[in-house]
CSV table of C-alpha atoms in Angstrom, one decimal:
chain,number,residue,atom,x,y,z
A,132,UNK,CA,-0.1,-0.1,0.0
A,133,UNK,CA,1.5,3.5,-0.9
A,134,UNK,CA,2.6,5.2,2.3
A,135,UNK,CA,0.2,8.0,2.1
A,136,UNK,CA,-2.9,6.2,1.4
A,137,UNK,CA,-2.0,3.6,4.3
A,138,UNK,CA,-1.3,6.6,6.7
A,139,UNK,CA,-4.7,8.2,5.9
A,140,UNK,CA,-6.7,5.0,6.1
A,141,UNK,CA,-5.0,4.4,9.7
A,142,UNK,CA,-5.9,7.9,10.9
A,143,UNK,CA,-9.4,7.7,9.6
A,144,UNK,CA,-10.0,4.2,11.1
A,145,UNK,CA,-8.6,5.2,14.4
A,146,UNK,CA,-10.7,8.3,14.6
A,147,UNK,CA,-13.8,6.3,13.7
A,148,UNK,CA,-13.0,3.7,16.6
A,149,UNK,CA,-12.2,6.5,19.1
A,150,UNK,CA,-15.6,8.2,18.2
A,151,UNK,CA,-17.6,5.0,18.3
A,152,UNK,CA,-16.0,4.2,21.5
A,153,UNK,CA,-16.8,7.7,23.1
A,154,UNK,CA,-20.4,7.4,22.0
A,155,UNK,CA,-21.0,3.8,23.6
A,156,UNK,CA,-19.0,4.1,26.7
A,157,UNK,CA,-20.2,7.6,28.1
A,158,UNK,CA,-23.8,6.9,28.3
A,159,UNK,CA,-24.2,10.8,28.3
A,160,UNK,CA,-26.5,12.9,26.3
A,161,UNK,CA,-26.9,16.6,25.9
A,162,UNK,CA,-30.4,18.1,25.3
A,163,UNK,CA,-31.5,21.5,24.7
A,164,UNK,CA,-35.2,22.2,25.2
A,165,UNK,CA,-36.9,25.1,23.5
A,166,UNK,CA,-40.6,25.6,24.3
A,167,UNK,CA,-42.8,27.2,26.8
A,168,UNK,CA,-44.8,26.4,29.9
A,169,UNK,CA,-45.7,22.9,28.6
A,170,UNK,CA,-42.1,22.1,29.1
A,171,UNK,CA,-41.1,24.0,32.1
A,172,UNK,CA,-44.3,23.0,34.0
A,173,UNK,CA,-43.3,20.5,36.7
A,174,UNK,CA,-39.8,20.7,35.1
A,175,UNK,CA,-40.0,18.2,32.5
A,176,UNK,CA,-36.3,18.4,31.8
A,177,UNK,CA,-35.5,17.4,35.4
A,178,UNK,CA,-38.1,14.5,35.1
A,179,UNK,CA,-36.1,13.3,32.1
A,180,UNK,CA,-32.8,13.7,34.1
A,181,UNK,CA,-34.1,11.7,37.0
A,182,UNK,CA,-35.2,8.9,34.6
A,183,UNK,CA,-32.0,8.7,32.9
A,184,UNK,CA,-30.2,8.6,36.2
A,185,UNK,CA,-32.5,5.5,37.3
A,186,UNK,CA,-31.2,3.7,34.2
A,187,UNK,CA,-27.5,4.7,35.1
A,188,UNK,CA,-27.2,7.0,32.4
A,189,UNK,CA,-26.4,11.0,32.5
A,190,UNK,CA,-28.6,13.5,30.8
A,191,UNK,CA,-27.3,17.1,30.6
A,192,UNK,CA,-29.9,19.7,29.9
A,193,UNK,CA,-30.5,23.4,29.2
A,194,UNK,CA,-33.8,25.2,28.4
A,195,UNK,CA,-35.5,28.2,27.3
A,196,UNK,CA,-39.0,27.8,28.1
A,197,UNK,CA,-41.0,31.2,28.1
A,198,UNK,CA,-44.4,31.3,29.0
A,199,UNK,CA,-46.8,31.1,25.8
A,200,UNK,CA,-43.8,31.1,23.5
A,201,UNK,CA,-44.0,30.0,19.9
A,202,UNK,CA,-41.4,28.6,17.5
A,203,UNK,CA,-41.6,31.9,15.6
A,204,UNK,CA,-40.4,33.5,18.8
A,205,UNK,CA,-37.5,31.2,19.3
A,206,UNK,CA,-36.4,31.5,15.9
A,207,UNK,CA,-35.5,35.2,16.6
A,208,UNK,CA,-34.7,35.1,20.4
A,209,UNK,CA,-31.1,35.8,21.1
A,210,UNK,CA,-31.1,33.4,24.3
A,211,UNK,CA,-32.3,30.5,22.2
A,212,UNK,CA,-30.1,31.2,19.3
A,213,UNK,CA,-27.1,31.6,21.5
A,214,UNK,CA,-27.9,28.3,23.3
A,215,UNK,CA,-28.2,26.6,19.9
A,216,UNK,CA,-24.8,28.2,18.7
A,217,UNK,CA,-23.2,26.8,22.0
A,218,UNK,CA,-23.2,23.6,20.3
A,219,UNK,CA,-22.4,20.0,21.3
A,220,UNK,CA,-26.1,19.2,21.6
A,221,UNK,CA,-27.2,15.6,20.9
A,222,UNK,CA,-30.9,16.5,20.8
A,223,UNK,CA,-32.5,20.0,20.4
A,224,UNK,CA,-36.3,19.6,21.5
A,225,UNK,CA,-38.8,22.1,19.8
A,226,UNK,CA,-42.2,22.6,21.4
A,227,UNK,CA,-44.7,24.9,19.7
A,228,UNK,CA,-47.4,26.7,21.5
A,229,UNK,CA,-50.2,24.5,22.0
A,230,UNK,CA,-53.0,26.2,19.7
A,231,UNK,CA,-50.8,27.2,16.8
A,232,UNK,CA,-50.4,23.6,15.2
A,233,UNK,CA,-54.2,23.1,14.9
A,234,UNK,CA,-54.9,26.5,13.1
A,235,UNK,CA,-53.9,26.1,9.5
A,236,UNK,CA,-53.0,29.8,9.1
A,237,UNK,CA,-50.6,29.6,11.8
A,238,UNK,CA,-49.5,26.0,11.2
A,239,UNK,CA,-48.2,27.0,7.7
A,240,UNK,CA,-47.3,30.8,8.1
A,241,UNK,CA,-45.6,30.8,11.4
A,242,UNK,CA,-44.9,27.2,12.9
A,243,UNK,CA,-43.4,25.4,9.6
A,244,UNK,CA,-41.2,28.4,8.5
A,245,UNK,CA,-40.0,29.0,12.0
A,246,UNK,CA,-39.2,25.2,12.4
A,247,UNK,CA,-37.2,25.3,9.2
A,248,UNK,CA,-35.0,28.3,10.4
A,249,UNK,CA,-34.4,26.7,13.8
A,250,UNK,CA,-33.4,23.5,12.2
A,251,UNK,CA,-31.0,25.3,9.9
A,252,UNK,CA,-29.4,27.0,12.9
A,253,UNK,CA,-29.2,23.8,15.0
A,254,UNK,CA,-27.6,22.0,12.0
A,255,UNK,CA,-25.1,24.8,11.4
A,256,UNK,CA,-23.6,24.6,15.0
A,257,UNK,CA,-24.7,21.0,15.8
A,258,UNK,CA,-24.4,18.7,12.7
A,259,UNK,CA,-24.9,15.8,14.5
A,260,UNK,CA,-27.7,16.9,16.8
A,261,UNK,CA,-31.3,15.2,16.6
A,262,UNK,CA,-33.8,17.8,16.1
A,263,UNK,CA,-36.9,16.5,18.1
A,264,UNK,CA,-40.5,18.0,18.0
A,265,UNK,CA,-42.2,17.9,21.1
A,266,UNK,CA,-45.7,16.6,20.1
A,267,UNK,CA,-48.2,18.2,22.7
A,268,UNK,CA,-51.5,17.2,23.6
A,269,UNK,CA,-55.0,18.4,23.1
A,270,UNK,CA,-57.2,20.4,25.5
A,271,UNK,CA,-59.1,18.0,27.9
A,272,UNK,CA,-62.4,18.8,26.3
A,273,UNK,CA,-61.4,20.0,22.7
A,274,UNK,CA,-63.2,23.0,21.7
A,275,UNK,CA,-62.2,25.5,19.0
A,276,UNK,CA,-59.0,27.5,19.1
A,277,UNK,CA,-58.6,31.0,17.8
A,278,UNK,CA,-56.1,33.7,17.8
A,279,UNK,CA,-56.9,36.8,20.1
A,280,UNK,CA,-58.9,38.7,17.2
A,281,UNK,CA,-61.0,35.6,16.6
A,282,UNK,CA,-59.8,35.9,13.1
A,283,UNK,CA,-58.0,32.8,12.5
A,284,UNK,CA,-59.6,29.7,14.1
A,285,UNK,CA,-59.2,25.8,14.3
A,286,UNK,CA,-62.2,23.4,13.7
A,287,UNK,CA,-64.5,22.9,16.5
A,288,UNK,CA,-62.9,19.9,18.2
A,289,UNK,CA,-65.4,17.8,19.8
A,290,UNK,CA,-63.1,16.2,22.5
A,291,UNK,CA,-59.4,15.7,23.4
A,292,UNK,CA,-58.8,12.9,20.7
A,293,UNK,CA,-60.2,15.1,17.9
A,294,UNK,CA,-57.8,17.8,18.7
A,295,UNK,CA,-55.1,15.5,19.1
A,296,UNK,CA,-55.4,14.1,15.5
A,297,UNK,CA,-54.8,17.8,14.3
A,298,UNK,CA,-51.7,18.0,16.7
A,299,UNK,CA,-50.4,14.8,15.4
A,300,UNK,CA,-50.9,15.7,11.8
A,301,UNK,CA,-49.1,19.2,12.2
A,302,UNK,CA,-46.0,17.8,14.1
A,303,UNK,CA,-45.5,14.7,11.9
A,304,UNK,CA,-45.9,16.8,9.0
A,305,UNK,CA,-43.0,19.0,9.8
A,306,UNK,CA,-41.0,16.4,11.1
A,307,UNK,CA,-41.1,14.4,7.8
A,308,UNK,CA,-40.5,17.7,5.9
A,309,UNK,CA,-37.1,18.4,7.7
A,310,UNK,CA,-36.3,14.9,8.4
A,311,UNK,CA,-36.6,15.3,12.3
A,312,UNK,CA,-37.9,13.2,15.1
A,313,UNK,CA,-41.3,13.5,16.6
A,314,UNK,CA,-41.8,12.6,20.3
A,315,UNK,CA,-45.3,11.3,20.5
A,316,UNK,CA,-46.1,12.6,23.9
A,317,UNK,CA,-49.7,13.6,22.9
A,318,UNK,CA,-50.2,10.3,21.5
A,319,UNK,CA,-49.1,8.8,24.9
A,320,UNK,CA,-51.6,10.9,26.7
A,321,UNK,CA,-54.3,9.8,24.2
A,322,UNK,CA,-53.6,6.2,24.8
A,323,UNK,CA,-53.8,6.6,28.5
A,324,UNK,CA,-57.1,8.7,28.6
A,325,UNK,CA,-58.6,6.1,26.2
A,326,UNK,CA,-57.7,3.3,28.7
A,327,UNK,CA,-58.3,4.8,32.1
A,328,UNK,CA,-60.2,7.7,33.9
A,329,UNK,CA,-56.8,9.2,34.8
A,330,UNK,CA,-56.7,13.2,34.6
A,331,UNK,CA,-53.6,14.5,33.0
A,332,UNK,CA,-54.3,18.1,32.8
A,333,UNK,CA,-54.4,20.8,35.6
A,334,UNK,CA,-57.6,22.7,36.2
A,335,UNK,CA,-57.2,24.9,33.3
A,336,UNK,CA,-57.6,21.9,31.1
A,337,UNK,CA,-54.5,22.7,29.1
A,338,UNK,CA,-51.3,22.4,31.2
A,339,UNK,CA,-50.1,19.2,32.6
A,340,UNK,CA,-50.2,18.1,36.1
A,341,UNK,CA,-47.4,15.8,37.5
A,342,UNK,CA,-49.0,12.6,36.1
A,343,UNK,CA,-49.0,14.0,32.5
A,344,UNK,CA,-45.4,15.5,32.7
A,345,UNK,CA,-44.2,12.2,34.1
A,346,UNK,CA,-45.8,10.3,31.2
A,347,UNK,CA,-44.0,13.0,28.8
A,348,UNK,CA,-40.7,12.3,30.6
A,349,UNK,CA,-41.2,8.6,30.0
A,350,UNK,CA,-41.9,9.1,26.4
A,351,UNK,CA,-38.9,11.4,25.8
A,352,UNK,CA,-36.8,8.8,27.7
A,353,UNK,CA,-37.6,6.3,25.1
A,354,UNK,CA,-36.9,8.7,22.4
A,355,UNK,CA,-33.5,9.8,23.5
A,356,UNK,CA,-32.0,6.6,24.6
A,357,UNK,CA,-34.2,4.3,22.4
A,358,UNK,CA,-34.6,2.2,25.5
A,359,UNK,CA,-37.6,1.2,27.5
A,360,UNK,CA,-38.6,3.2,30.6
A,361,UNK,CA,-40.4,0.1,32.0
A,362,UNK,CA,-38.8,-0.7,35.4
A,363,UNK,CA,-37.2,2.6,36.0
A,364,UNK,CA,-37.0,3.2,39.8
A,365,UNK,CA,-37.7,7.1,39.7
A,366,UNK,CA,-41.4,7.7,40.2
A,367,UNK,CA,-41.6,11.2,41.6
A,368,UNK,CA,-44.6,11.8,43.5
A,369,UNK,CA,-46.5,9.0,42.0
A,370,UNK,CA,-47.2,5.5,43.5
A,371,UNK,CA,-45.1,2.8,42.0
A,372,UNK,CA,-47.7,1.1,40.5
A,373,UNK,CA,-49.2,4.3,38.6
A,374,UNK,CA,-45.5,5.1,37.6
A,375,UNK,CA,-45.1,1.7,36.1
A,376,UNK,CA,-48.3,1.8,34.3
A,377,UNK,CA,-47.2,5.3,32.6
A,378,UNK,CA,-43.9,3.7,31.9
A,379,UNK,CA,-45.6,0.8,30.1
A,380,UNK,CA,-48.0,3.3,28.0
A,381,UNK,CA,-44.9,5.2,27.0
A,382,UNK,CA,-43.1,2.2,25.9
A,383,UNK,CA,-46.1,1.0,24.0
A,384,UNK,CA,-46.5,4.4,22.3
A,385,UNK,CA,-43.0,4.8,21.1
A,386,UNK,CA,-41.8,1.2,20.2
A,387,UNK,CA,-45.2,-0.6,19.4
A,388,UNK,CA,-47.3,1.7,17.3
A,389,UNK,CA,-48.0,2.1,13.4
A,390,UNK,CA,-45.4,5.0,13.3
A,391,UNK,CA,-41.6,4.8,14.5
A,392,UNK,CA,-41.7,8.6,14.8
A,393,UNK,CA,-38.6,8.8,12.6
A,394,UNK,CA,-36.3,7.2,15.4
A,395,UNK,CA,-34.2,5.6,12.6
A,396,UNK,CA,-33.9,8.6,10.4
A,397,UNK,CA,-30.1,8.9,11.2
A,398,UNK,CA,-29.4,5.0,11.4
A,399,UNK,CA,-26.7,3.6,9.1
A,400,UNK,CA,-27.0,0.5,7.0
A,401,UNK,CA,-23.9,0.0,4.8
A,402,UNK,CA,-24.6,-1.8,1.6
A,403,UNK,CA,-23.1,-2.6,-1.8
A,404,UNK,CA,-23.1,-4.6,-4.8
A,405,UNK,CA,-20.2,-5.4,-6.9
A,406,UNK,CA,-19.5,-6.5,-10.6
A,407,UNK,CA,-16.4,-7.6,-11.8
A,408,UNK,CA,-14.9,-7.5,-15.3
A,409,UNK,CA,-11.5,-8.9,-15.6
A,410,UNK,CA,-9.2,-6.9,-13.3
A,411,UNK,CA,-11.9,-4.4,-12.6
A,412,UNK,CA,-14.5,-4.3,-9.6
A,413,UNK,CA,-17.2,-1.8,-10.3
A,414,UNK,CA,-19.2,-1.0,-6.9
A,415,UNK,CA,-22.8,0.1,-6.9
A,416,UNK,CA,-23.5,2.0,-3.3
A,417,UNK,CA,-26.8,0.8,-1.7
A,418,UNK,CA,-25.8,2.3,1.8
A,419,UNK,CA,-28.8,4.0,3.9
A,420,UNK,CA,-27.0,6.8,5.8
A,421,UNK,CA,-27.5,10.7,6.5
A,422,UNK,CA,-25.8,13.1,4.4
A,423,UNK,CA,-22.3,13.7,5.0
A,424,UNK,CA,-21.6,10.1,6.2
A,425,UNK,CA,-18.1,9.0,5.6
A,426,UNK,CA,-17.0,6.2,3.6
A,427,UNK,CA,-13.8,3.9,3.9
A,428,UNK,CA,-13.3,1.2,1.5
A,429,UNK,CA,-10.6,-1.5,1.5
A,430,UNK,CA,-10.1,-3.7,-1.3
A,431,UNK,CA,-8.1,-6.7,0.2
A,432,UNK,CA,-5.1,-5.8,-2.0
A,433,UNK,CA,-3.6,-2.9,0.4
A,434,UNK,CA,-5.4,-0.2,-1.5
A,435,UNK,CA,-8.3,2.1,-0.2
A,436,UNK,CA,-10.8,4.7,-1.4
A,437,UNK,CA,-13.0,7.3,0.4
A,438,UNK,CA,-15.8,7.8,-2.1
A,439,UNK,CA,-19.4,6.5,-2.3
A,440,UNK,CA,-19.0,4.2,-5.4
A,441,UNK,CA,-15.4,3.4,-6.4
A,442,UNK,CA,-14.3,1.4,-9.3
A,443,UNK,CA,-11.2,-0.5,-8.4
A,444,UNK,CA,-8.5,-2.1,-10.6
A,445,UNK,CA,-6.3,-5.0,-9.4
A,446,UNK,CA,-2.9,-5.7,-10.2
A,447,UNK,CA,-3.2,-9.6,-9.9
A,448,UNK,CA,-5.9,-12.3,-10.1
A,449,UNK,CA,-7.2,-14.3,-7.0
A,450,UNK,CA,-9.7,-13.7,-4.3
A,451,UNK,CA,-10.2,-10.4,-2.4
A,452,UNK,CA,-12.5,-9.1,0.3
A,453,UNK,CA,-14.0,-5.8,-0.2
A,454,UNK,CA,-14.8,-4.0,3.0
A,455,UNK,CA,-16.9,-1.0,3.4
A,456,UNK,CA,-17.3,1.2,6.7
A,457,UNK,CA,-19.8,3.9,6.8
A,458,UNK,CA,-19.7,6.3,9.6
A,459,UNK,CA,-21.6,9.3,10.8
A,460,UNK,CA,-21.6,11.1,14.2
A,461,UNK,CA,-20.1,8.2,16.2
A,462,UNK,CA,-22.2,5.6,14.6
A,463,UNK,CA,-20.7,3.1,12.1
A,464,UNK,CA,-21.7,0.0,10.2
A,465,UNK,CA,-19.4,-2.4,8.3
A,466,UNK,CA,-20.2,-4.7,5.4
A,467,UNK,CA,-17.9,-7.1,3.3
A,468,UNK,CA,-18.0,-8.9,0.2
A,469,UNK,CA,-15.5,-11.4,-1.4
A,470,UNK,CA,-14.8,-11.1,-5.3
A,471,UNK,CA,-12.9,-13.3,-7.6
A,472,UNK,CA,-10.5,-11.3,-10.0
A,473,UNK,CA,-9.3,-13.0,-13.3
A,474,UNK,CA,-6.8,-11.8,-15.8
A,475,UNK,CA,-8.4,-9.8,-18.6
A,476,UNK,CA,-9.2,-12.1,-21.5
A,477,UNK,CA,-6.7,-11.5,-24.5
A,478,UNK,CA,-3.8,-10.3,-22.4
A,479,UNK,CA,-0.8,-12.3,-22.2
A,480,UNK,CA,0.8,-12.4,-18.7
A,481,UNK,CA,4.0,-11.3,-20.0
A,482,UNK,CA,2.7,-8.2,-21.7
A,483,UNK,CA,0.5,-7.4,-18.7
A,484,UNK,CA,3.1,-6.5,-16.4
A,485,UNK,CA,5.5,-4.4,-18.8
A,486,UNK,CA,3.7,-1.1,-18.0
A,487,UNK,CA,6.5,0.6,-15.8
A,488,UNK,CA,5.7,4.1,-14.3
A,489,UNK,CA,8.1,6.2,-12.1
A,490,UNK,CA,8.8,8.0,-9.8
A,491,UNK,CA,5.8,6.8,-7.8
A,492,UNK,CA,4.8,8.5,-5.6
A,493,UNK,CA,5.4,11.5,-8.1
A,494,UNK,CA,5.4,15.2,-8.0
A,495,UNK,CA,3.6,15.3,-11.3
A,496,UNK,CA,5.9,14.3,-13.8
A,497,UNK,CA,6.0,10.6,-14.9
A,498,UNK,CA,8.4,8.5,-17.0
A,499,UNK,CA,6.4,5.9,-18.7
A,500,UNK,CA,7.7,2.8,-20.3
A,501,UNK,CA,5.5,0.0,-22.1
A,502,UNK,CA,6.2,-2.5,-24.9
A,503,UNK,CA,2.9,-1.2,-26.7
A,504,UNK,CA,4.0,2.4,-26.7
A,505,UNK,CA,5.0,2.3,-30.4
A,506,UNK,CA,1.7,1.1,-31.5
A,507,UNK,CA,-0.1,4.0,-33.2
A,508,UNK,CA,-3.3,3.6,-31.6
A,509,UNK,CA,-1.8,3.7,-28.0
A,510,UNK,CA,-3.1,6.3,-25.6
A,511,UNK,CA,-3.4,7.0,-21.9
A,512,UNK,CA,-6.2,8.0,-19.7
A,513,UNK,CA,-5.7,9.5,-16.2
A,514,UNK,CA,-8.8,8.5,-13.8
A,515,UNK,CA,-9.7,9.7,-10.4
A,516,UNK,CA,-10.3,7.0,-7.7
A,517,UNK,CA,-14.2,6.8,-8.9
A,518,UNK,CA,-13.0,6.0,-12.3
A,519,UNK,CA,-13.9,9.5,-13.7
A,520,UNK,CA,-11.7,10.6,-16.7
A,521,UNK,CA,-9.5,13.4,-16.0
A,522,UNK,CA,-7.2,13.6,-19.0
A,523,UNK,CA,-6.1,11.7,-22.0
A,524,UNK,CA,-2.3,11.6,-23.3
A,525,UNK,CA,-0.8,10.3,-26.4
A,526,UNK,CA,2.7,8.6,-26.3
A,527,UNK,CA,5.8,9.6,-28.0
A,528,UNK,CA,7.8,6.3,-28.9
A,529,UNK,CA,8.8,3.3,-26.8
A,530,UNK,CA,9.3,5.7,-23.9
A,531,UNK,CA,7.3,8.9,-22.9
A,532,UNK,CA,7.0,11.5,-20.2
A,533,UNK,CA,3.5,12.5,-18.9
A,534,UNK,CA,3.4,16.1,-17.3
A,535,UNK,CA,0.3,16.0,-14.5
A,536,UNK,CA,1.4,19.4,-13.3
A,537,UNK,CA,-0.7,21.3,-15.8
A,538,UNK,CA,-3.5,21.7,-15.1
A,539,UNK,CA,-2.6,21.3,-11.2
A,540,UNK,CA,-4.1,18.4,-9.6
A,541,UNK,CA,-4.7,18.0,-5.9
A,542,UNK,CA,-2.4,15.4,-4.0
A,543,UNK,CA,-4.0,12.0,-3.8
A,544,UNK,CA,-4.7,8.6,-5.5
A,545,UNK,CA,-5.0,8.4,-9.2
A,546,UNK,CA,-4.9,5.7,-11.9
A,547,UNK,CA,-3.1,5.8,-15.3
A,548,UNK,CA,-4.6,3.4,-17.7
A,549,UNK,CA,-2.6,2.5,-21.0
A,550,UNK,CA,-4.9,1.2,-23.7
A,551,UNK,CA,-4.2,-0.3,-27.1
A,552,UNK,CA,-6.6,-1.9,-29.7
A,553,UNK,CA,-5.9,-5.3,-28.0
A,554,UNK,CA,-5.0,-4.7,-24.4
A,555,UNK,CA,-5.2,-2.4,-21.4
A,556,UNK,CA,-3.3,-2.0,-18.1
A,557,UNK,CA,-3.7,0.2,-15.1
A,558,UNK,CA,-1.3,1.4,-12.5
A,559,UNK,CA,-1.9,3.5,-9.5
A,560,UNK,CA,-0.3,6.9,-9.0
A,561,UNK,CA,0.1,8.7,-5.9
A,562,UNK,CA,0.5,12.5,-6.4
A,563,UNK,CA,2.6,14.1,-3.5
A,564,UNK,CA,4.0,17.5,-3.8
């Protein structure tokens, strides 16, 4: 393996292992809550912290949860934006004012545009953060929701569940639109209310009592950790039996419903197919991964590549294992395939190894020797690691020099392909200035 390629592969692989180890060994998450009184009521972040602690995990939180605040307000609020810009968040939770999602005018003119602006800010400073919408709950008895001037209103909701359907549609709509998670707190509330006579609202029929906030905390615990809250020892002011019931309902809502709430949106599933033709392996990538994922290929012959779908040329026949490692934000997946490489048909072994290139690594000027150079139809093609053509050259006699300094190319791995009417050979070139 060329020294430059080997060193780069070693550094990338080491960084990947360290990142994955840090992700798995710390059991620590950092969460920023941006919402209003539905979040700060009963100190929902503290409930989430206590539930995490009961599982032996560490949850670090911060919040900006002003009474009656909207996502439109957070999108221009200096405190919210500064907390986003502080970076290093694993999750940023966005909670809209409770009525806005149910009023079409405000859903589309205020909530959705503000969510998109916040998402852009979050991803700018926290590329690995998972934006998570806090799907709130309906009013206890439904009713019509209007702005102060009674100009823009929702439908007249006949009960909690009717209003909850509207909230679910609004939150899932924006979550799917921007590729975010949706914590189904309101759905968990609806499941409990359909199953029992429990009261989850306070006397204003809007805000949560502690039972409602505890259920919300269990739902967020399941979403943050992708771990069931069932059996956690923290119960707050609730009886163990009631807390256990709410844990079960949160688990059922998050993990056993018709929707997965986009939990796997950032998961990685590496995959590829390969077609061989003589000495060449052409790879088609089928990986499912977030944008910006890193690819590391090794081809079993000491060479590597770092693009999504490389084409690789082998120097010799035999069986080789192609390995792909895809990583993103501390997660990684690996897949391998074994390929059989045969010598190209019609190419004699003696001629196959006569193409000589030096120096290699090169500063850009190559000396080339090949027995077929004097044939009039001979030419050279310079390829990048994906097989894309960069330049073509014509030889000058039995020996020739190729200048790769104009136009200037970045340092790295390239392929030089020598072609005649009857034969083709490829050699790797490392440009290093």
